[in-house]
XYZ file of C-alpha atoms in Angstrom:
703
model
C -58.589 -35.762 -30.308
C -55.275 -33.886 -30.025
C -52.959 -34.924 -27.220
C -52.159 -31.441 -25.948
C -54.521 -28.631 -24.968
C -53.969 -24.919 -25.407
C -55.544 -21.857 -23.824
C -57.208 -19.256 -26.020
C -54.913 -16.269 -26.486
C -57.578 -13.604 -25.913
C -59.128 -15.201 -22.845
C -55.583 -15.521 -21.537
C -54.995 -11.835 -22.194
C -58.185 -10.990 -20.288
C -56.780 -13.040 -17.413
C -53.698 -10.804 -17.477
C -55.851 -7.672 -17.429
C -57.733 -9.095 -14.457
C -54.364 -9.409 -12.723
C -53.902 -5.668 -13.364
C -57.336 -5.070 -11.834
C -56.300 -6.999 -8.717
C -53.695 -4.335 -8.024
C -56.445 -1.697 -7.780
C -57.703 -3.660 -4.752
C -54.253 -3.963 -3.231
C -54.383 -1.931 -0.005
C -50.615 -2.368 0.340
C -50.234 0.200 -2.456
C -50.569 3.997 -2.143
C -54.084 5.106 -3.057
C -53.124 6.916 -6.261
C -51.115 3.896 -7.413
C -54.317 1.861 -7.071
C -56.185 4.479 -9.096
C -53.445 4.250 -11.739
C -54.088 0.496 -12.059
C -57.774 1.208 -12.708
C -56.663 3.521 -15.514
C -54.244 0.905 -16.902
C -56.976 -1.739 -16.856
C -59.375 0.550 -18.721
C -56.761 1.627 -21.275
C -55.778 -2.004 -21.883
C -59.391 -3.059 -22.398
C -60.018 -0.229 -24.852
C -57.046 -1.334 -26.952
C -58.206 -4.959 -26.743
C -61.572 -4.052 -28.245
C -60.021 -1.853 -30.892
C -57.459 -4.427 -32.020
C -58.814 -7.914 -31.323
C -62.609 -7.909 -31.404
C -62.937 -6.870 -35.030
C -61.191 -10.085 -36.091
C -63.625 -12.290 -34.186
C -66.590 -10.392 -35.558
C -65.329 -10.924 -39.079
C -64.902 -14.630 -38.304
C -68.458 -14.924 -36.971
C -69.750 -13.656 -40.316
C -68.027 -16.468 -42.234
C -70.115 -19.306 -43.734
C -70.268 -22.432 -41.544
C -67.957 -24.415 -43.848
C -65.264 -21.717 -43.580
C -65.534 -21.603 -39.793
C -64.773 -25.338 -39.721
C -61.179 -24.724 -40.799
C -60.561 -22.461 -37.787
C -58.996 -24.037 -34.714
C -61.595 -22.472 -32.426
C -65.254 -21.592 -32.819
C -65.348 -17.780 -33.142
C -68.965 -17.551 -31.944
C -68.146 -19.462 -28.761
C -64.948 -17.485 -28.143
C -66.741 -14.161 -28.649
C -69.451 -15.274 -26.225
C -66.822 -16.274 -23.641
C -64.961 -12.978 -24.111
C -68.113 -10.934 -23.545
C -69.036 -13.000 -20.480
C -65.573 -12.569 -18.960
C -65.503 -8.830 -19.693
C -68.941 -8.511 -18.083
C -67.658 -10.233 -14.920
C -64.576 -8.039 -14.844
C -66.599 -4.868 -15.399
C -68.753 -5.761 -12.399
C -65.628 -6.305 -10.326
C -64.183 -3.038 -11.626
C -67.355 -1.183 -10.581
C -67.258 -2.730 -7.109
C -63.614 -1.793 -6.609
C -64.265 1.771 -7.731
C -67.438 2.431 -5.742
C -66.831 0.295 -2.651
C -63.064 0.616 -2.229
C -61.546 3.575 -4.096
C -64.286 6.150 -3.444
C -64.430 5.430 0.333
C -60.615 5.486 0.491
C -60.609 8.918 -1.175
C -63.246 10.166 1.253
C -61.104 9.029 4.186
C -58.475 11.401 2.804
C -61.059 14.221 2.529
C -61.109 13.975 -1.273
C -64.734 13.892 -2.413
C -65.535 12.784 -5.966
C -69.000 14.234 -6.363
C -71.379 11.865 -8.100
C -74.806 11.653 -6.504
C -74.258 14.136 -3.716
C -76.226 17.371 -3.822
C -74.162 20.510 -4.342
C -73.913 23.332 -1.858
C -74.759 26.845 -3.028
C -71.091 27.764 -3.568
C -70.481 24.706 -5.726
C -73.716 25.261 -7.653
C -72.535 28.736 -8.541
C -69.057 27.453 -9.489
C -70.527 24.780 -11.776
C -72.904 27.292 -13.379
C -70.096 29.785 -14.025
C -67.736 27.089 -15.315
C -70.379 25.843 -17.731
C -71.291 29.307 -19.037
C -67.751 30.681 -19.195
C -65.952 27.609 -20.502
C -68.094 24.718 -21.698
C -71.070 26.313 -23.423
C -69.276 27.232 -26.686
C -67.944 23.660 -26.987
C -71.021 21.528 -26.365
C -73.331 21.293 -29.341
C -76.303 18.935 -28.999
C -77.369 16.882 -32.009
C -80.977 15.766 -32.307
C -81.346 12.168 -33.423
C -83.872 11.498 -36.141
C -83.908 7.745 -36.667
C -83.408 6.665 -40.266
C -82.950 10.312 -41.312
C -79.750 11.552 -39.715
C -77.022 9.266 -38.421
C -74.263 11.344 -36.795
C -70.786 9.880 -36.925
C -69.607 8.728 -33.496
C -65.927 9.373 -32.887
C -63.749 6.636 -31.497
C -63.501 6.391 -27.686
C -65.225 9.728 -27.152
C -67.785 10.030 -24.361
C -71.260 11.072 -25.415
C -74.302 11.874 -23.316
C -77.559 10.526 -24.713
C -80.538 12.656 -23.696
C -84.252 11.804 -23.728
C -86.486 14.864 -23.785
C -89.968 16.144 -24.551
C -91.077 19.340 -26.251
C -92.762 21.674 -23.778
C -96.315 22.827 -24.364
C -97.484 26.350 -23.804
C -98.360 27.178 -20.207
C -97.207 23.702 -19.210
C -96.005 23.408 -15.655
C -92.450 22.467 -15.105
C -93.293 19.037 -13.624
C -92.979 16.402 -16.265
C -94.862 15.641 -19.445
C -97.686 13.249 -20.181
C -96.554 9.710 -20.869
C -98.334 9.749 -24.196
C -96.203 12.593 -25.511
C -93.691 11.610 -28.196
C -90.141 11.554 -26.888
C -87.166 13.087 -28.655
C -83.546 12.063 -28.385
C -80.266 13.938 -28.653
C -76.557 13.367 -28.025
C -73.891 15.664 -26.607
C -70.187 15.103 -27.155
C -68.205 15.583 -23.937
C -65.287 17.898 -24.886
C -62.657 16.109 -22.778
C -60.113 16.818 -25.541
C -60.376 20.502 -24.599
C -60.936 20.336 -20.854
C -59.716 18.103 -18.033
C -62.016 15.147 -17.383
C -61.984 16.051 -13.690
C -62.771 19.555 -12.469
C -61.643 20.679 -9.032
C -64.281 22.640 -7.108
C -63.514 25.065 -4.265
C -62.420 23.437 -0.994
C -64.835 23.551 1.928
C -64.272 22.746 5.598
C -60.877 21.189 4.865
C -62.291 18.876 2.188
C -61.340 18.752 -1.497
C -64.111 18.357 -4.089
C -63.735 16.971 -7.619
C -66.404 16.484 -10.281
C -66.611 14.627 -13.593
C -66.789 16.964 -16.585
C -69.729 14.873 -17.859
C -71.708 15.512 -14.664
C -71.200 19.262 -14.956
C -72.694 19.092 -18.446
C -75.611 16.978 -17.223
C -76.359 19.455 -14.431
C -76.562 22.453 -16.758
C -77.597 20.903 -20.078
C -81.131 22.250 -19.867
C -79.587 25.465 -21.221
C -78.799 23.544 -24.425
C -82.433 22.573 -25.037
C -84.667 25.636 -24.758
C -88.306 24.632 -25.202
C -87.648 21.049 -24.077
C -88.151 19.190 -20.837
C -85.274 16.762 -20.092
C -86.453 13.327 -19.030
C -83.173 11.415 -18.520
C -79.580 11.136 -19.696
C -76.949 8.382 -19.899
C -73.341 8.213 -21.038
C -71.982 5.944 -23.772
C -68.963 5.584 -26.014
C -68.081 3.692 -29.173
C -64.779 1.903 -29.806
C -63.816 1.346 -33.425
C -61.730 -1.392 -35.018
C -58.224 0.069 -35.239
C -56.153 -2.737 -36.748
C -54.583 -1.629 -40.020
C -55.216 -4.396 -42.518
C -52.074 -4.009 -44.621
C -51.485 -6.952 -46.892
C -48.239 -8.764 -46.049
C -47.421 -9.338 -49.683
C -48.024 -5.705 -50.622
C -45.019 -4.375 -52.514
C -46.125 -0.940 -53.679
C -45.750 2.383 -51.855
C -46.041 1.061 -48.317
C -45.693 4.510 -46.736
C -48.588 5.867 -48.804
C -50.698 2.868 -47.946
C -50.059 3.298 -44.226
C -50.807 7.024 -44.407
C -54.114 6.251 -46.122
C -54.913 3.505 -43.609
C -54.246 5.846 -40.683
C -56.921 8.184 -41.989
C -59.388 5.290 -41.871
C -58.404 4.059 -38.389
C -60.689 6.486 -36.568
C -63.561 5.558 -38.862
C -63.254 1.777 -38.487
C -66.191 -0.532 -37.924
C -67.740 -0.520 -34.430
C -66.124 -3.026 -32.091
C -67.824 -2.014 -28.827
C -70.742 0.218 -27.896
C -70.258 0.686 -24.149
C -73.385 1.918 -22.388
C -74.643 2.639 -18.898
C -76.333 -0.583 -17.728
C -79.118 1.426 -16.079
C -80.404 2.843 -19.380
C -84.008 1.747 -20.130
C -84.394 -0.866 -22.873
C -86.436 1.360 -25.182
C -83.865 4.149 -24.919
C -81.017 1.706 -25.662
C -82.911 0.214 -28.621
C -83.374 3.666 -30.090
C -79.612 4.303 -29.897
C -78.816 0.865 -31.299
C -81.109 1.436 -34.283
C -79.996 5.036 -34.779
C -76.347 4.061 -35.129
C -77.004 0.811 -36.988
C -75.326 -1.338 -34.339
C -75.390 -5.121 -34.028
C -76.174 -7.158 -30.924
C -72.563 -8.236 -30.491
C -71.469 -4.566 -30.520
C -73.402 -3.879 -27.317
C -71.443 -4.076 -24.055
C -72.848 -3.192 -20.650
C -70.828 -0.775 -18.580
C -71.222 1.506 -15.610
C -72.279 5.118 -15.304
C -68.832 6.456 -16.227
C -66.572 5.468 -19.124
C -62.998 6.161 -20.245
C -61.431 5.365 -16.919
C -58.014 5.790 -18.518
C -58.645 9.461 -17.739
C -57.852 8.523 -14.142
C -54.184 8.701 -15.141
C -54.787 12.456 -14.669
C -57.008 12.309 -11.594
C -56.146 15.384 -9.478
C -54.319 14.814 -6.219
C -54.837 17.891 -4.045
C -52.564 16.345 -1.368
C -49.619 15.596 -3.711
C -47.059 14.089 -3.025
C -49.032 12.277 -0.351
C -50.948 9.165 -1.468
C -48.458 8.608 -4.325
C -45.660 6.028 -4.662
C -42.298 7.160 -3.384
C -40.347 8.998 -6.045
C -37.971 6.648 -7.829
C -34.410 7.575 -8.775
C -32.549 5.194 -11.095
C -29.168 3.927 -9.985
C -25.926 5.189 -11.448
C -23.500 2.710 -12.991
C -20.057 3.410 -11.585
C -18.170 2.052 -14.615
C -19.997 4.532 -16.842
C -20.224 7.500 -14.460
C -18.688 10.934 -14.715
C -16.824 12.036 -17.805
C -15.729 8.533 -18.720
C -15.950 7.605 -22.366
C -18.625 4.962 -22.895
C -16.542 3.576 -25.768
C -13.426 3.171 -23.634
C -15.432 1.440 -20.913
C -17.057 -1.137 -23.183
C -13.781 -1.668 -25.040
C -12.517 -3.213 -21.775
C -15.622 -5.266 -20.979
C -19.313 -5.595 -21.820
C -21.749 -3.501 -19.797
C -25.296 -4.624 -18.923
C -27.994 -2.068 -18.128
C -31.231 -2.892 -16.313
C -34.008 -0.371 -16.886
C -35.626 1.379 -15.079
C -33.461 0.385 -12.102
C -30.477 1.973 -13.848
C -30.486 5.169 -15.839
C -31.172 5.234 -19.590
C -28.815 8.216 -19.882
C -25.950 5.838 -20.698
C -27.653 4.754 -23.931
C -28.124 8.406 -24.920
C -24.484 9.098 -24.024
C -23.403 6.126 -26.161
C -25.229 7.568 -29.182
C -24.098 11.144 -28.479
C -20.487 10.001 -28.213
C -20.865 8.228 -31.556
C -22.283 11.438 -33.050
C -19.167 13.498 -32.230
C -16.317 10.950 -32.203
C -14.114 11.789 -35.233
C -13.177 8.118 -35.634
C -16.841 7.075 -36.111
C -17.765 6.807 -39.782
C -21.145 5.118 -39.668
C -24.108 4.447 -37.324
C -26.889 1.951 -38.021
C -29.974 1.561 -35.842
C -33.511 0.194 -35.755
C -36.514 2.201 -34.630
C -39.772 0.629 -33.465
C -41.220 3.006 -30.863
C -39.411 6.197 -29.825
C -40.351 8.953 -27.385
C -41.834 12.281 -28.419
C -38.989 14.777 -28.872
C -36.746 11.747 -28.770
C -33.193 12.160 -27.467
C -32.317 9.063 -29.530
C -33.566 10.655 -32.752
C -31.804 13.914 -31.859
C -28.505 12.047 -31.390
C -28.856 10.355 -34.787
C -29.687 13.665 -36.466
C -26.682 15.277 -34.796
C -24.474 12.446 -36.091
C -25.700 13.023 -39.640
C -25.120 16.774 -39.327
C -21.585 15.979 -38.158
C -20.905 14.117 -41.386
C -21.430 10.549 -40.206
C -23.212 8.128 -42.456
C -26.381 7.265 -40.498
C -28.823 4.563 -41.559
C -32.000 3.953 -39.578
C -34.504 1.217 -40.226
C -37.872 2.701 -39.206
C -40.694 0.233 -38.656
C -43.680 2.224 -39.838
C -46.062 -0.665 -39.086
C -45.617 -0.422 -35.266
C -49.254 -0.392 -34.101
C -50.469 2.992 -32.812
C -46.988 4.442 -33.436
C -47.216 4.472 -37.230
C -47.870 8.207 -37.406
C -45.135 9.095 -34.896
C -42.646 6.883 -36.740
C -43.498 8.466 -40.089
C -42.987 11.876 -38.498
C -39.606 11.034 -36.931
C -38.485 9.342 -40.166
C -39.217 12.510 -42.134
C -37.390 14.586 -39.525
C -34.286 12.393 -39.789
C -34.484 12.211 -43.566
C -34.388 16.021 -43.783
C -31.176 15.994 -41.732
C -29.485 13.576 -44.140
C -30.180 10.296 -42.362
C -30.743 7.394 -44.725
C -34.154 5.960 -43.840
C -35.136 2.411 -44.714
C -38.866 1.877 -44.426
C -40.727 -1.315 -43.573
C -40.119 -4.531 -45.466
C -43.367 -5.820 -47.032
C -44.470 -8.951 -45.209
C -42.194 -8.356 -42.197
C -41.978 -6.196 -39.124
C -38.558 -5.357 -37.750
C -38.904 -5.663 -33.996
C -35.215 -6.100 -33.066
C -33.717 -3.275 -30.952
C -30.201 -2.711 -32.236
C -27.593 0.004 -32.755
C -24.195 -0.437 -34.418
C -21.324 2.074 -34.385
C -18.572 1.576 -36.998
C -15.194 3.286 -36.745
C -12.240 3.914 -39.050
C -9.684 1.279 -39.919
C -8.798 -1.178 -37.189
C -10.491 0.821 -34.444
C -13.001 -1.104 -32.322
C -16.662 -1.070 -33.343
C -19.436 -0.950 -30.754
C -23.027 -2.059 -30.417
C -26.086 -1.795 -28.207
C -28.623 -4.642 -28.171
C -31.778 -4.463 -26.086
C -34.987 -6.208 -25.088
C -36.837 -2.865 -25.165
C -37.312 0.092 -27.465
C -35.016 3.070 -27.986
C -37.321 5.153 -25.818
C -36.024 7.116 -22.857
C -39.548 7.752 -21.534
C -40.855 4.187 -21.454
C -37.448 3.154 -20.043
C -38.594 4.847 -16.815
C -41.524 2.453 -16.385
C -40.713 -0.642 -18.513
C -38.413 -3.282 -17.054
C -35.872 -4.136 -19.778
C -32.214 -5.079 -20.280
C -29.635 -3.668 -22.678
C -26.113 -4.806 -23.562
C -23.280 -2.470 -24.583
C -20.559 -4.530 -26.265
C -17.508 -4.498 -28.492
C -17.534 -8.295 -28.989
C -16.154 -8.854 -32.494
C -18.293 -11.900 -33.334
C -21.491 -10.094 -32.263
C -20.436 -6.996 -34.232
C -19.714 -9.063 -37.372
C -23.120 -10.748 -37.231
C -24.864 -7.424 -36.586
C -23.220 -6.083 -39.749
C -24.754 -9.008 -41.635
C -28.166 -8.366 -40.113
C -28.132 -4.688 -41.034
C -26.911 -5.625 -44.520
C -29.964 -7.872 -44.841
C -32.266 -5.053 -43.703
C -30.778 -2.745 -46.310
C -30.667 -5.172 -49.233
C -33.068 -8.038 -48.369
C -30.737 -10.556 -49.951
C -30.457 -14.114 -48.632
C -27.479 -16.265 -47.716
C -26.593 -14.878 -44.308
C -25.545 -17.245 -41.547
C -25.780 -16.457 -37.846
C -24.017 -18.519 -35.197
C -24.128 -16.363 -32.071
C -27.194 -14.230 -32.733
C -30.595 -15.913 -32.997
C -32.389 -13.968 -35.701
C -36.034 -14.176 -36.673
C -36.587 -15.529 -40.210
C -33.149 -17.169 -40.073
C -32.351 -19.316 -37.068
C -34.320 -18.059 -34.035
C -37.132 -20.611 -33.909
C -34.949 -23.531 -34.996
C -32.260 -22.686 -32.443
C -34.752 -22.404 -29.583
C -36.154 -25.844 -30.416
C -32.599 -27.242 -30.518
C -31.858 -25.743 -27.102
C -34.990 -27.353 -25.632
C -34.123 -30.662 -27.324
C -30.674 -30.523 -25.729
C -32.232 -30.229 -22.257
C -34.453 -33.230 -23.079
C -31.389 -35.205 -24.185
C -29.531 -34.261 -21.013
C -32.360 -35.714 -18.907
C -32.386 -38.887 -21.022
C -28.663 -39.211 -20.272
C -29.367 -39.027 -16.552
C -28.498 -35.369 -16.017
C -30.438 -32.345 -14.876
C -32.632 -30.533 -17.390
C -33.793 -27.028 -16.501
C -35.212 -24.101 -18.490
C -36.285 -20.614 -17.384
C -38.175 -18.494 -19.896
C -39.237 -14.934 -19.202
C -41.333 -13.145 -21.805
C -44.452 -11.090 -22.394
C -46.400 -13.633 -24.447
C -46.328 -17.382 -25.158
C -48.640 -18.464 -27.986
C -46.841 -20.361 -30.769
C -48.175 -23.926 -30.662
C -45.087 -25.719 -31.899
C -43.001 -24.076 -29.196
C -45.588 -24.886 -26.520
C -45.759 -28.471 -27.780
C -41.969 -28.684 -27.450
C -42.232 -27.449 -23.845
C -44.926 -30.058 -23.137
C -42.600 -32.735 -24.551
C -39.722 -31.488 -22.391
C -41.933 -31.566 -19.316
C -43.024 -35.136 -20.064
C -39.361 -36.180 -20.331
C -38.558 -34.675 -16.935
C -37.158 -31.222 -17.783
C -38.117 -28.711 -15.101
C -39.462 -25.506 -16.656
C -40.138 -22.165 -14.936
C -42.077 -19.629 -16.966
C -42.420 -15.940 -16.107
C -45.122 -14.775 -18.531
C -46.604 -11.321 -18.067
C -49.424 -11.423 -20.582
C -50.785 -13.953 -23.068
C -50.004 -17.565 -22.179
C -51.577 -20.336 -24.251
C -49.724 -23.142 -22.439
C -52.176 -24.941 -20.170
C -50.648 -25.925 -16.822
C -51.955 -28.525 -14.350
C -52.033 -31.248 -17.001
C -50.065 -34.496 -16.687
C -47.928 -33.502 -19.668
C -47.245 -30.118 -18.004
C -46.506 -31.440 -14.504
C -42.957 -30.054 -14.554
C -44.046 -26.600 -15.737
C -44.741 -23.714 -13.375
C -46.076 -20.380 -14.633
C -45.964 -17.130 -12.699
C -47.146 -13.669 -13.686
C -45.669 -10.530 -12.114
C -47.558 -7.226 -12.102
C -46.048 -4.373 -10.096
C -45.023 -0.718 -10.341
C -42.933 -1.283 -13.490
C -44.172 -3.125 -16.571
C -42.249 -6.387 -16.941
C -41.042 -6.252 -20.543
C -37.672 -8.028 -20.751
C -37.252 -11.398 -22.481
C -34.693 -13.788 -20.985
C -34.115 -17.397 -22.083
C -32.046 -19.630 -19.757
C -30.903 -23.209 -20.396
C -28.988 -25.228 -17.750
C -26.877 -27.017 -20.388
C -25.127 -29.452 -18.006
C -23.988 -26.555 -15.831
C -22.425 -24.628 -18.745
C -25.361 -22.243 -18.525
C -26.631 -20.524 -21.659
C -28.505 -17.258 -21.385
C -30.014 -15.085 -24.105
C -31.661 -11.695 -23.983
C -34.193 -11.132 -26.735
C -36.578 -8.721 -28.400
C -38.868 -11.676 -29.211
C -41.799 -13.172 -27.394
C -42.914 -16.648 -28.421
C -45.937 -15.416 -30.332
C -46.832 -16.420 -33.888
C -46.012 -12.926 -35.127
C -42.568 -12.822 -33.458
C -41.385 -16.216 -34.621
C -42.829 -16.157 -38.154
C -43.398 -12.585 -39.336
C -40.774 -10.432 -37.657
C -37.075 -9.742 -37.651
C -36.165 -10.368 -34.024
C -32.802 -10.750 -32.332
C -31.863 -12.878 -29.339
C -28.279 -12.346 -28.242
C -26.080 -14.454 -25.941
C -24.645 -13.180 -22.673
C -21.060 -14.419 -22.576
C -19.529 -12.384 -19.779
C -19.715 -14.640 -16.695
C -20.387 -11.832 -14.219
C -23.200 -10.396 -16.332
C -24.657 -13.859 -16.827
C -24.638 -14.480 -13.060
C -26.272 -11.096 -12.487
C -29.122 -11.921 -14.848
C -29.571 -15.415 -13.366
C -29.720 -13.838 -9.896
C -32.437 -11.454 -11.156
C -34.385 -14.390 -12.608
C -34.179 -16.232 -9.293
C -35.367 -13.179 -7.382
C -38.428 -13.081 -9.629
C -39.052 -16.821 -9.318
C -39.090 -16.386 -5.531
C -41.495 -13.421 -5.591
C -44.407 -14.133 -3.236
C -45.897 -10.630 -3.115
C -46.407 -9.364 -6.690
C -46.258 -12.755 -8.428
C -49.286 -14.930 -9.061
C -49.404 -18.557 -10.142
C -51.362 -19.021 -13.374
C -53.512 -22.158 -13.308
C -55.259 -24.093 -16.055
C -58.471 -22.097 -15.589
C -56.657 -18.783 -16.081
C -56.897 -17.848 -12.403
C -54.187 -15.625 -10.923
C -53.534 -17.412 -7.632
C -51.601 -15.706 -4.818
C -48.575 -17.562 -3.519
C -49.236 -18.811 0.019
C -46.955 -17.328 2.691
C -46.684 -18.764 6.175
C -45.447 -16.662 9.044
C -41.789 -17.691 8.779
C -41.296 -17.097 5.055
C -39.708 -13.795 4.023
C -41.917 -11.625 1.843
C -40.194 -11.024 -1.486
C -41.421 -8.292 -3.822
C -39.115 -8.867 -6.751
C -38.920 -5.330 -8.158
C -37.884 -3.914 -4.780
C -35.479 -6.820 -4.260
C -33.886 -6.311 -7.694
C -33.357 -2.621 -6.969
C -31.773 -3.491 -3.614
C -29.617 -6.199 -5.239
C -28.287 -3.843 -7.935
C -27.770 -1.041 -5.427
C -25.767 -3.367 -3.179
C -23.610 -4.506 -6.123
C -22.969 -0.920 -7.183
C -22.050 0.112 -3.630
C -19.653 -2.848 -3.340
C -18.062 -1.919 -6.682
C -17.426 1.654 -5.504
C -15.901 0.437 -2.246
C -13.537 -1.907 -4.118
C -12.417 0.904 -6.407
C -11.908 3.277 -3.491
C -9.784 0.690 -1.670
C -7.754 0.059 -4.831
C -7.197 3.796 -5.274
C -6.024 4.185 -1.654
C -3.702 1.190 -1.946
C -2.090 2.640 -5.031
C -1.266 5.919 -3.314
């Protein structure tokens, strides 16, 4: 039996999504923020089924002797996943019906579900159906084993059971012996809002699901038939692009072909209304050739991610306070970004501080006559990206621009192909994916003529001005010559894929990242053996790689104190004797925690790295990642202060235990409540205010 135990990555992820669901129950939050967390939970779960479940299903089909080589039994894991999802779906339903709906009604917002409609609303629904929906809802009769309609991915369908009317038959029902017919209707939520606002009455606001409007009037779609019952369902399809790592042909063509197949992937989840009768469900299962492990019980309504767009007739009431990112005084006004970072490094904390400075950095590079070349990586960019526009502008201004576009970024493959073509047309040199590797590092390098200073931007998050408003990340603007030299080597590798590069300051995936991290942990172990303090803080999105977890277990056993801030997947199992010095917290709040920070006490000569890499198998073995050191003492202290604020969070943080529970941190009456995201904003605001005051005093003194 192995000495150390590990948590399953997918059950751990479900634990994270349950933490998201907890926020929907958080009465401390504005009502529409709680509704947003329901939508996030649903969207996350949809992606989980599309990306992860297909793998397990393929594993369950392996012969017994092949399953033996797997670390975990896929049948057991799949069973545990389905059981946990079932529990969470029940909790989701309770939160929605028993907490969110009553809270809406207290605000005079009525989501009509089972309530009878007044005459005015009946007429509105009838007119809306006839004037808008009727041309876009085409029923399809199901003839088992004759016609099998293709079910689109994540689209809501209404399954209808009906009987053919007989002549002179009264409207009440049909004999039980009569043969039933079945049909499906696709809900056209791609054309119409999922939620339709009805006329206000008596000071109350009324909203109705698009699906319910169709159900109320669908008898018009089936002349000559008596409708018996109807239930909603949807099918999720396996969306993981199986692109061979060793493939060396036309990768772009292969991805384009794979994208066409994504929406036609194998079923990964058939989500149905749990109240549907067994015979009705069996008919659907047989009609669409589904397997038992495809079937997942749900509630009456599906696609709760549509609640991102749930109407708020009382806006801006019931919403979070509007958030305005802080300005950075050193970079404000008409100051040249280049001149500022020539004097000292600048750290940016998104979304607390504005992303405009990154765009200004790239725009300045695009027009500076001394700039000869710009190199950058692209993983996920915004639609109508200001980053892409800046790079195109640079190329049009005669700069040599080289962009490495990662066309294998899941669910962004098509957008990345599109932006790559747009840049290519403007004269940007595009380097496509490297077979067998993903480039996940977030880097930009600006090279200037002769002995002029070069500049760089290194980040934990994507070059995406839209996600920078909701993702918590850190970016470094620098002119450090050693960092610049090593970035030149890294970009040279991306362009030529030749070996022989050596990195001393940067920790680069495929070169020295994993080895260096192990050495840093080993150094803390050695420090404890020598009678000194050993302390590590690791903040990341996912912790899975077993060798790294084993090294953390070893450090814990030797007496190194370890604090982990892990948002999502965490396969390290706490509450074991070999993990007694390890504490894990998970923070879920208004902004998505996305930054990666690695801190090592190092006998008081503290080392701190920002990184694009989580400690997942993919990041440490199959990706080009970049962790970069923070050498400026003030910036280092600022980041350590931010880490300590998060470690002291007792409002949005939860302790993760060995059973994957998200446990609230106990607060007695005397302890200050600390919500880290608010505290970080206040901390940065205070620092910025103090900086302005110092400069104003200096300016007055000089007069």
